[in-house]
PDB file of C-alpha atoms and ligand atoms in Angstrom:
ATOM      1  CA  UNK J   1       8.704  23.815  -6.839  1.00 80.00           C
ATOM      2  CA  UNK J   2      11.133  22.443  -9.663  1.00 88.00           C
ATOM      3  CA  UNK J   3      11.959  18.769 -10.368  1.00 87.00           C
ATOM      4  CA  UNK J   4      15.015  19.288  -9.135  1.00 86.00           C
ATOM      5  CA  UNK J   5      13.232  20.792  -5.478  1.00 93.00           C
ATOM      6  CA  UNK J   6      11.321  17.440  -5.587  1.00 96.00           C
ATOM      7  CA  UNK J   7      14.464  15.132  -6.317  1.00 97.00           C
ATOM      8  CA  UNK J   8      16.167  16.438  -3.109  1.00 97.00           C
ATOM      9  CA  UNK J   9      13.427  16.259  -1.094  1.00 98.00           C
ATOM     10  CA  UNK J  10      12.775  13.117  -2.063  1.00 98.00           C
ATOM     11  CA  UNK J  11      16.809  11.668  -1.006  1.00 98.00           C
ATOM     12  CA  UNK J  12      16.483  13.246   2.258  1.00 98.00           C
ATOM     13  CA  UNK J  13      12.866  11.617   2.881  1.00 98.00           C
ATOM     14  CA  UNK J  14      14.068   8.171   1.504  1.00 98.00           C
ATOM     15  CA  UNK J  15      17.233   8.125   2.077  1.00 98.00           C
ATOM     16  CA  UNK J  16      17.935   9.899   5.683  1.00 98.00           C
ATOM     17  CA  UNK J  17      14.606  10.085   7.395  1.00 98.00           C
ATOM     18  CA  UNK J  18      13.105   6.560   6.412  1.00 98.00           C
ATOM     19  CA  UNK J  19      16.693   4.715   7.476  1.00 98.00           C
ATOM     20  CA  UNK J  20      16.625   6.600  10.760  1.00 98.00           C
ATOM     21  CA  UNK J  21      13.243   5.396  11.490  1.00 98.00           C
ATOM     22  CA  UNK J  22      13.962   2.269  10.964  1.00 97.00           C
ATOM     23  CA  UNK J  23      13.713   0.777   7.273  1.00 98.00           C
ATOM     24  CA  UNK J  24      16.491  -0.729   6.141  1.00 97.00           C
ATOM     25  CA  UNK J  25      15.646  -2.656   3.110  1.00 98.00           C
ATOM     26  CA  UNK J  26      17.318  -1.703   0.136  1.00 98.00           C
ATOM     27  CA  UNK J  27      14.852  -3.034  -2.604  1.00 98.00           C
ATOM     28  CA  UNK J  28      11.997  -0.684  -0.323  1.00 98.00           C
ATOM     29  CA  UNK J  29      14.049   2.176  -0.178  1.00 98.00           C
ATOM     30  CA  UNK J  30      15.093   2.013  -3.925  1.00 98.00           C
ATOM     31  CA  UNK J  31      11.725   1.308  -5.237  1.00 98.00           C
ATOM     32  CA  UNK J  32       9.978   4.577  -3.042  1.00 98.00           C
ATOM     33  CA  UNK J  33      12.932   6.939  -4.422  1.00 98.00           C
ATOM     34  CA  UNK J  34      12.043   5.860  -8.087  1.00 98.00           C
ATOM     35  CA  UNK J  35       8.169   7.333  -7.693  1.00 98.00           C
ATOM     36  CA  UNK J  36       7.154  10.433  -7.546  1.00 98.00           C
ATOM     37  CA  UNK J  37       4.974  11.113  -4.884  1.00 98.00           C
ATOM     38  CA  UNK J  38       3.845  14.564  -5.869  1.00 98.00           C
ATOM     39  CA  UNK J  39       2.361  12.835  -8.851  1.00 98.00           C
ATOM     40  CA  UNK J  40      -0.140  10.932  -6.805  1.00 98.00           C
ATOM     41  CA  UNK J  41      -1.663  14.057  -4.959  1.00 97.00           C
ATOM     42  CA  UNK J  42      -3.356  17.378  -6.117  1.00 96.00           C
ATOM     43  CA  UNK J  43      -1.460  20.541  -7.129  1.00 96.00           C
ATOM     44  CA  UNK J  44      -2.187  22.080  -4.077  1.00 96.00           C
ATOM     45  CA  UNK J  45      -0.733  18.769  -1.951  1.00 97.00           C
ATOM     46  CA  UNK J  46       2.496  18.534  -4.022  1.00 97.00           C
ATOM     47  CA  UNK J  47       4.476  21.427  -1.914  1.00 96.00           C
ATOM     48  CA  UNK J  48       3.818  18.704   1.139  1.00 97.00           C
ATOM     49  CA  UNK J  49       4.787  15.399  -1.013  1.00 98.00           C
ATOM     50  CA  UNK J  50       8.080  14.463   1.005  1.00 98.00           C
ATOM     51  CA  UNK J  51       6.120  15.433   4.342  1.00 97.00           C
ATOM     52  CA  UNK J  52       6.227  12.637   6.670  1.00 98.00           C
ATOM     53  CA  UNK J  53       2.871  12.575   6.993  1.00 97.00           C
ATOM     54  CA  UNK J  54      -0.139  11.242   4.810  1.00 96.00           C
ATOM     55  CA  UNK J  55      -2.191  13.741   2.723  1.00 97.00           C
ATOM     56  CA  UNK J  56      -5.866  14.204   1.823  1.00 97.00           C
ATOM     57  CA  UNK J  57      -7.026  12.468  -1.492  1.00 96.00           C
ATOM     58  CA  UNK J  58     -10.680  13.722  -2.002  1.00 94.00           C
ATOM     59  CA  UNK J  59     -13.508  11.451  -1.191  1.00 93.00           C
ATOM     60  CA  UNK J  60     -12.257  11.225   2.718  1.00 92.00           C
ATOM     61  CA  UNK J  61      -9.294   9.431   2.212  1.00 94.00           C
ATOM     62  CA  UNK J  62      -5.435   9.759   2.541  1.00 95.00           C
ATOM     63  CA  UNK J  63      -2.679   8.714   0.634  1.00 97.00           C
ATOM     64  CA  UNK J  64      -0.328   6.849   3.321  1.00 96.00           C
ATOM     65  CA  UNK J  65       1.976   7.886   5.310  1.00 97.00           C
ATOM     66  CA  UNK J  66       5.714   7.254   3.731  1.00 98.00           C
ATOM     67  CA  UNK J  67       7.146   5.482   6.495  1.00 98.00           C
ATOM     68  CA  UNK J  68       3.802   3.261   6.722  1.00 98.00           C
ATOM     69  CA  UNK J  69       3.761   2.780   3.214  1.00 98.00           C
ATOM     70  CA  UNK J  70       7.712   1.388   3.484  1.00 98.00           C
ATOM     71  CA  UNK J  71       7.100  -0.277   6.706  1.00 98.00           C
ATOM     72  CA  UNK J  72       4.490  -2.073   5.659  1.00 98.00           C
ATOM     73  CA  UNK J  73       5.866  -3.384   1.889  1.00 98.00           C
ATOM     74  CA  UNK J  74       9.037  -4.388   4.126  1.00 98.00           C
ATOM     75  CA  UNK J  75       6.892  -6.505   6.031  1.00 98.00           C
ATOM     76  CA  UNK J  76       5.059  -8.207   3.409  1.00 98.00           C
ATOM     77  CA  UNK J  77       8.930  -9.700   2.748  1.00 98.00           C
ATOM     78  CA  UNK J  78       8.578  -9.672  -0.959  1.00 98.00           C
ATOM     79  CA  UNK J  79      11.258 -11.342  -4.189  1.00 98.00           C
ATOM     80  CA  UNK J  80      10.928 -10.050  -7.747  1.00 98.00           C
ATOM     81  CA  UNK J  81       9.194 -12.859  -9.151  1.00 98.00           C
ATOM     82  CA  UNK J  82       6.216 -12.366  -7.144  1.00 98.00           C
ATOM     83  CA  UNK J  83       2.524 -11.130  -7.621  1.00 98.00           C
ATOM     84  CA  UNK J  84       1.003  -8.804  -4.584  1.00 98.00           C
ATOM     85  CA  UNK J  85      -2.947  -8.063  -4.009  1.00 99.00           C
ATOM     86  CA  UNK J  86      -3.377  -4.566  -2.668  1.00 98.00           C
ATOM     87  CA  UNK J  87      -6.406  -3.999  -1.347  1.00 98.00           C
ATOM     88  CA  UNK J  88      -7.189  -0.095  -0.743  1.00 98.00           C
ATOM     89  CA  UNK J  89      -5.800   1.907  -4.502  1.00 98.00           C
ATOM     90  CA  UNK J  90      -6.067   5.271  -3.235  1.00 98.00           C
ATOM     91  CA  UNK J  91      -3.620   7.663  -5.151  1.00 98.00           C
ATOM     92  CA  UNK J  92      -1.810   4.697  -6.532  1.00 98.00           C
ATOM     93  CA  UNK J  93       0.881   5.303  -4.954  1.00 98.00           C
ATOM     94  CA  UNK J  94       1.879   2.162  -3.165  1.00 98.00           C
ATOM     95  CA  UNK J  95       0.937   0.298  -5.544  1.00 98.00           C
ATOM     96  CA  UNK J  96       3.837   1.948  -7.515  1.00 98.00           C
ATOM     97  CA  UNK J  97       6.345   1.416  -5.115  1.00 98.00           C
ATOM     98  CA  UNK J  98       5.069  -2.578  -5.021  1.00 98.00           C
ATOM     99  CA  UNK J  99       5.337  -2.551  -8.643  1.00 98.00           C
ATOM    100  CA  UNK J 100       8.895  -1.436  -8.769  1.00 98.00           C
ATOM    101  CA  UNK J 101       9.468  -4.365  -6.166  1.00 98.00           C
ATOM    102  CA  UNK J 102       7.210  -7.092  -7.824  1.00 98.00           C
ATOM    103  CA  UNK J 103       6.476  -8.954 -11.166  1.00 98.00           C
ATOM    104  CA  UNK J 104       2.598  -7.998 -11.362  1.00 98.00           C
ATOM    105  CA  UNK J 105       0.493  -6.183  -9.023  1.00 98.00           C
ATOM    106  CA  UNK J 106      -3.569  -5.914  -8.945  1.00 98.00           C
ATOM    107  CA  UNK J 107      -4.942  -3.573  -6.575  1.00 98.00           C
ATOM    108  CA  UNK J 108      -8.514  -3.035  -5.690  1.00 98.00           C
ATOM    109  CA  UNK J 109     -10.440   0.426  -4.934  1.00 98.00           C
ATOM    110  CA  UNK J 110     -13.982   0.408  -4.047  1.00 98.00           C
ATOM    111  CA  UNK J 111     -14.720   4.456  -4.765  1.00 97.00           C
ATOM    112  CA  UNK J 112     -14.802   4.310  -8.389  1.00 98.00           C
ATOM    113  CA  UNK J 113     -13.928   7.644  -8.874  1.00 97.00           C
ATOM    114  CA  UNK J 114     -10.487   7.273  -7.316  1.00 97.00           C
ATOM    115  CA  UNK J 115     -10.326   3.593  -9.119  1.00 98.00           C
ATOM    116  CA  UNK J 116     -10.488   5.185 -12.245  1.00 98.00           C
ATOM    117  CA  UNK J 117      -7.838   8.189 -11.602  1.00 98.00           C
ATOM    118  CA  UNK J 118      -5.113   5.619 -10.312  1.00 98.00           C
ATOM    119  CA  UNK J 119      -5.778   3.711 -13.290  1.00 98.00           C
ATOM    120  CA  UNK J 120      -5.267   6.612 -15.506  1.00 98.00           C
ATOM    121  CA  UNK J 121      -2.538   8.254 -13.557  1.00 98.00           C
ATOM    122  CA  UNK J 122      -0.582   4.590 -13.125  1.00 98.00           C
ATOM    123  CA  UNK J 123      -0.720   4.036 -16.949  1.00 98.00           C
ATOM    124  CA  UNK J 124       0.168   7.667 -17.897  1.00 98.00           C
ATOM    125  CA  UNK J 125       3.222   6.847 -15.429  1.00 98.00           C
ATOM    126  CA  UNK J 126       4.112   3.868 -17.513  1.00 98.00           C
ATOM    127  CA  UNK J 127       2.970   1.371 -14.540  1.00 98.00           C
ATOM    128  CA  UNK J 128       2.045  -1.200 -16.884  1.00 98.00           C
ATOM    129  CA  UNK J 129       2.630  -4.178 -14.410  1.00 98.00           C
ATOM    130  CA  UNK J 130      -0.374  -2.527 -12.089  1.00 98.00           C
ATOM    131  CA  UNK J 131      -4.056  -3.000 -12.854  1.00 98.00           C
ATOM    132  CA  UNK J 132      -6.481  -1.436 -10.986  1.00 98.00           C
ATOM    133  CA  UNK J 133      -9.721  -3.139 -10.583  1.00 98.00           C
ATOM    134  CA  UNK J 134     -13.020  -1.389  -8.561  1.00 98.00           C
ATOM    135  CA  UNK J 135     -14.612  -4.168  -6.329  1.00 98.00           C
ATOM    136  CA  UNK J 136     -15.006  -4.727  -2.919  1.00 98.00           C
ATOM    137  CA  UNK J 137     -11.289  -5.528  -1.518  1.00 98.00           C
ATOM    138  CA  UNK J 138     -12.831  -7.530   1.209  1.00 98.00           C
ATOM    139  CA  UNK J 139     -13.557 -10.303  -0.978  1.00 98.00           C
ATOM    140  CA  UNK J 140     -10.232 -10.126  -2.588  1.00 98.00           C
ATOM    141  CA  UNK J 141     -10.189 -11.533  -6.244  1.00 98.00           C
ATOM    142  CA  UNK J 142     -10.947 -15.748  -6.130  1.00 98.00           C
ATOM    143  CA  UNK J 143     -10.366 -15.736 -10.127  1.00 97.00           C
ATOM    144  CA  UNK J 144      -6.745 -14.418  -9.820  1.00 98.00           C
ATOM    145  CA  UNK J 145      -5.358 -16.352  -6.291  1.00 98.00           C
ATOM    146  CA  UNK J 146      -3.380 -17.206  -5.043  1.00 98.00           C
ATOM    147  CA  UNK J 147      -1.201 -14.141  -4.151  1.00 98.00           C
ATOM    148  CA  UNK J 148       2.438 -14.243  -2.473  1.00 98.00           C
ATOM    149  CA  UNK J 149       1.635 -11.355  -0.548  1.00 98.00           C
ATOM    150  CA  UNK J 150      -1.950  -9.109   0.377  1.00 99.00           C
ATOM    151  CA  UNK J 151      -1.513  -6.040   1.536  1.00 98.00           C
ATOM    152  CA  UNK J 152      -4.483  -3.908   3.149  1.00 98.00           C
ATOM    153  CA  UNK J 153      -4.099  -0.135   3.211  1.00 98.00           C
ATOM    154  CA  UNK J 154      -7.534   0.384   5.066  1.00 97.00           C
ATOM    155  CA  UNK J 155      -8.711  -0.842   8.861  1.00 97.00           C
ATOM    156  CA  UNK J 156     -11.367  -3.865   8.639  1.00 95.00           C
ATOM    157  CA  UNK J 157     -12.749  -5.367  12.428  1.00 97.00           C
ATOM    158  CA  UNK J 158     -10.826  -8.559  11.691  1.00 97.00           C
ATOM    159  CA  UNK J 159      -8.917 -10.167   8.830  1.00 98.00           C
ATOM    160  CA  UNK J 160     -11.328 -11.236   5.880  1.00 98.00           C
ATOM    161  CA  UNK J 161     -11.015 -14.376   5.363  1.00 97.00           C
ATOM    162  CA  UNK J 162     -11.492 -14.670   1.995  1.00 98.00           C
ATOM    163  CA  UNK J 163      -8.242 -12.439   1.816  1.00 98.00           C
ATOM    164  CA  UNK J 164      -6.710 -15.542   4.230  1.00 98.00           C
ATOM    165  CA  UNK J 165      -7.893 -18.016   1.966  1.00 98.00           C
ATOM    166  CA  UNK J 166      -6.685 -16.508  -0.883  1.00 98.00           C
ATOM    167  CA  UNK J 167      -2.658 -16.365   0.047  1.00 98.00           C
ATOM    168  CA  UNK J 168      -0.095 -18.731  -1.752  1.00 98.00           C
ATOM    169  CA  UNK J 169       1.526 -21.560   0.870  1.00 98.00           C
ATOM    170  CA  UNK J 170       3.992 -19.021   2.522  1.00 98.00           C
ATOM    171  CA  UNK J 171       2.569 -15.926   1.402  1.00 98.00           C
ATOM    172  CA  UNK J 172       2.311 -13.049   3.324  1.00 98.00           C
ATOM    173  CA  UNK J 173      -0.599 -10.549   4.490  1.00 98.00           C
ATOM    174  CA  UNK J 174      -0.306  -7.443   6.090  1.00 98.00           C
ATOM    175  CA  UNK J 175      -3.247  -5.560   7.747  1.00 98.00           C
ATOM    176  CA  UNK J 176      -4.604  -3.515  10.203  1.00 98.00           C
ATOM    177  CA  UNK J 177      -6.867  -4.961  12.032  1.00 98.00           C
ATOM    178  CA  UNK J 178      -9.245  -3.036  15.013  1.00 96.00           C
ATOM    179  CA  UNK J 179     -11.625   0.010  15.911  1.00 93.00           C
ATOM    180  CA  UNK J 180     -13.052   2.039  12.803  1.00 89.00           C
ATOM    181  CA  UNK J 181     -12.022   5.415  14.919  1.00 84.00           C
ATOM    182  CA  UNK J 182      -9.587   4.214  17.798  1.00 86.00           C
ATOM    183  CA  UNK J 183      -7.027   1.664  18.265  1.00 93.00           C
ATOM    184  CA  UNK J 184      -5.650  -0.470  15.461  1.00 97.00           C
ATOM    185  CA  UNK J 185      -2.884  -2.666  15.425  1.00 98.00           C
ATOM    186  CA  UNK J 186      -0.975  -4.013  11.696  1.00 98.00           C
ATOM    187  CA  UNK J 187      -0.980  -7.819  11.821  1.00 98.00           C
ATOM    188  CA  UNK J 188       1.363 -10.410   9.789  1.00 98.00           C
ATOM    189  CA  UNK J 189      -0.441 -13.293   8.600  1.00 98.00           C
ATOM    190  CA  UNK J 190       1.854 -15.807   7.262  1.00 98.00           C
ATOM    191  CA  UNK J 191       0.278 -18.837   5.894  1.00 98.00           C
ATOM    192  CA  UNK J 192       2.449 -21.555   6.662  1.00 98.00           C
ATOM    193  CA  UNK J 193       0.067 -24.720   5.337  1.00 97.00           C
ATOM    194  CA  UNK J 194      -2.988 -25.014   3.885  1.00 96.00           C
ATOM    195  CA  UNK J 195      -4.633 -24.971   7.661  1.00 97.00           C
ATOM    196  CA  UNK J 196      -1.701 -23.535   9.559  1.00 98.00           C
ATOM    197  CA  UNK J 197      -2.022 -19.292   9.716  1.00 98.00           C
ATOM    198  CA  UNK J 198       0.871 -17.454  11.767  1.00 98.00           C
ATOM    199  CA  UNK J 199      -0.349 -14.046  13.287  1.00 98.00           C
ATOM    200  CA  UNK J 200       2.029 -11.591  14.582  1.00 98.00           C
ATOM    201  CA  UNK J 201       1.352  -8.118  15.688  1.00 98.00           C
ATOM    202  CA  UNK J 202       3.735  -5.361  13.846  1.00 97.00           C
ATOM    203  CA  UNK J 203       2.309  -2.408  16.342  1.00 95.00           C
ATOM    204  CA  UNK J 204       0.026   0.208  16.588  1.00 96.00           C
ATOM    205  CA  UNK J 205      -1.035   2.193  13.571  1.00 96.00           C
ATOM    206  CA  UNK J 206      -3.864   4.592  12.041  1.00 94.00           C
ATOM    207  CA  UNK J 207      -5.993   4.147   9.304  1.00 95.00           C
ATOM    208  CA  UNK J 208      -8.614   4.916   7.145  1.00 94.00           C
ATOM    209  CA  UNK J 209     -12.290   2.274   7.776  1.00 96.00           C
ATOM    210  CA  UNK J 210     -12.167  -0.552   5.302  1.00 97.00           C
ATOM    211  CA  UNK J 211     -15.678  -0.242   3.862  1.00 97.00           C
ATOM    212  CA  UNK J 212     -17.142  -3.866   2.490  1.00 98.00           C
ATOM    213  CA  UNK J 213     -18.707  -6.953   2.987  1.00 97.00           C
ATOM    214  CA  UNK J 214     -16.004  -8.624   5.296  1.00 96.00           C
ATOM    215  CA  UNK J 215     -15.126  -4.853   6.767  1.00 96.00           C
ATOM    216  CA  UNK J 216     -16.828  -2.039   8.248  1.00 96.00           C
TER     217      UNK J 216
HETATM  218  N1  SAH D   1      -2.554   2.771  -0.810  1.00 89.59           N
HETATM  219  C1  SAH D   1      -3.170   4.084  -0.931  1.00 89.59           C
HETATM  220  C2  SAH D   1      -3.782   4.562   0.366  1.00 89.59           C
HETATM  221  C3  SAH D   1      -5.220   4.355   0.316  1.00 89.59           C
HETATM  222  S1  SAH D   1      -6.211   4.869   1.655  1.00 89.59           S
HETATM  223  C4  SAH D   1      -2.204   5.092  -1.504  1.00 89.59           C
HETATM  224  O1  SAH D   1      -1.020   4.773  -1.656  1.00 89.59           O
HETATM  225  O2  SAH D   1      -2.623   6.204  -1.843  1.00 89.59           O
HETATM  226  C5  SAH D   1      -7.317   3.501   1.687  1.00 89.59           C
HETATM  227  C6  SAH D   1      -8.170   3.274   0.467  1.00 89.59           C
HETATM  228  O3  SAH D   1      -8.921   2.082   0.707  1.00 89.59           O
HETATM  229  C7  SAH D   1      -9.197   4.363   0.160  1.00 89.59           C
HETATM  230  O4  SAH D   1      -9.003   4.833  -1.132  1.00 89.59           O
HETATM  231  C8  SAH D   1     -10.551   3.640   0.295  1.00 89.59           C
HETATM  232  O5  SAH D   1     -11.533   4.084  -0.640  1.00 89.59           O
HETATM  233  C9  SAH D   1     -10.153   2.202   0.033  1.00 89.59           C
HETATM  234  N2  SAH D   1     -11.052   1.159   0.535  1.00 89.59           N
HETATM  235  C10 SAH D   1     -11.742   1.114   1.700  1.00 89.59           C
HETATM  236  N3  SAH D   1     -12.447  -0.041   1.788  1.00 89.59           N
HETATM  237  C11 SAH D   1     -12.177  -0.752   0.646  1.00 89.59           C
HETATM  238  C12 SAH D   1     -12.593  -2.018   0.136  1.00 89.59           C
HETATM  239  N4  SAH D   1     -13.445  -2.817   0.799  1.00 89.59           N
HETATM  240  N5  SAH D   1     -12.121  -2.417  -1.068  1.00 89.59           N
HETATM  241  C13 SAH D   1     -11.254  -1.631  -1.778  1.00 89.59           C
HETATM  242  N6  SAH D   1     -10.833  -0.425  -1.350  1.00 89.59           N
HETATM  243  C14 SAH D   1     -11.275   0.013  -0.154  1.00 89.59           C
END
């Protein structure tokens, strides 16, 4: 498929199906039709890159689903200034989109194998306001918090609350939160004061086991 293939693929993903589903924020929108998403998955994924649907990664694990990916960065409410935690690198792909959103944007991978690709394939992109860093998400990163906004692309048995402690007054995490193989909902923690957490339920969703310390 030629460049060209891809770019119209793309606008009718991004800029018909997303809008009828329900995501209407410009910056989102604008951010997800500036990356390429068939250069986040393997030559044989790439025919399937404006699918929908999330796609196989190696190693067990998927690279989102588009309209979770936008639904999700919508939530998370973000300005320009700001510096987002993703927990859960994968392909690299959202953290792309965040970093065409955000100031600065450190994301955390636990399989080092796929921490390593998304760093190379993130720099060879020119991402250069993304750094990838293989730890255990779970714990988040206590050296580099506060964060305006966490977001958790992988399904712990509660919120971590390291990942609680580590938002910015009125910052913003995003997670979904319940069974490794069944139901799972995507929460909204707001932190409103230094003791005062807002939870809100954003629906039911499906995701990969978030593997760690304060996870599975
Ligand atoms: N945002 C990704 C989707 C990743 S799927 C993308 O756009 O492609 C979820 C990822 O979370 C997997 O790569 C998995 O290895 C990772 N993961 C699971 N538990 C983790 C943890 N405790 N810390 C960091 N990454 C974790």
């Amino acid at each position: 498929m030629s460049d060209v293939d891809f770019q119209r693929q793309r606008e009718q993903l991004i800029r018909e199906e997303l809008p009828m589903l329900g995501i209407h924020d410009v910056a989102v929108l604008d951010a997800m039709m500036s990356v390429p998403r068939e250069d986040f998955v393997s030559k044989e994924m790439r025919e399937f890159a404006y699918r929908n649907a999330p796609l196989p990664i190696g190693f067990g694990q998927t690279i989102s689903q588009p309209l979770i990916v936008a639904y999700m960065i919508e939530a998370l409410q973000l300005t320009a200034h700001e510096r987002v935690l993703e927990i859960g690198t994968g392909s690299g792909y959202a953290a792309a989109v965040l970093a065409q959103i955000v100031r600065e944007v450190l994301t955390i991978e636990r399989h080092p194998k796929l921490a390593e690709a998304s760093r190379a394939r993130l720099k060879r992109l020119g991402y250069d306001n993304v750094h990838v860093i293989h730890s255990d998400g779970t714990l988040g990163l206590p050296d580099q918090a506060p964060f305006d906004a966490i977001i958790v692309a992988a399904c712990g048995p509660s919120v971590p609350p390291a990942l609680q402690q580590q938002l910015a007054l009125g910052g913003r995490l995003v997670i979904p939160v319940g069974e490794k193989q069944g139901s799972q909902k995507l929460i909204r923690v707001i932190r409103q004061d230094e003791d005062d957490f807002d939870f809100e339920e954003l629906g039911y969703v499906h995701f990969v086991p978030l593997v760690g310390e304060a996870g599975w």
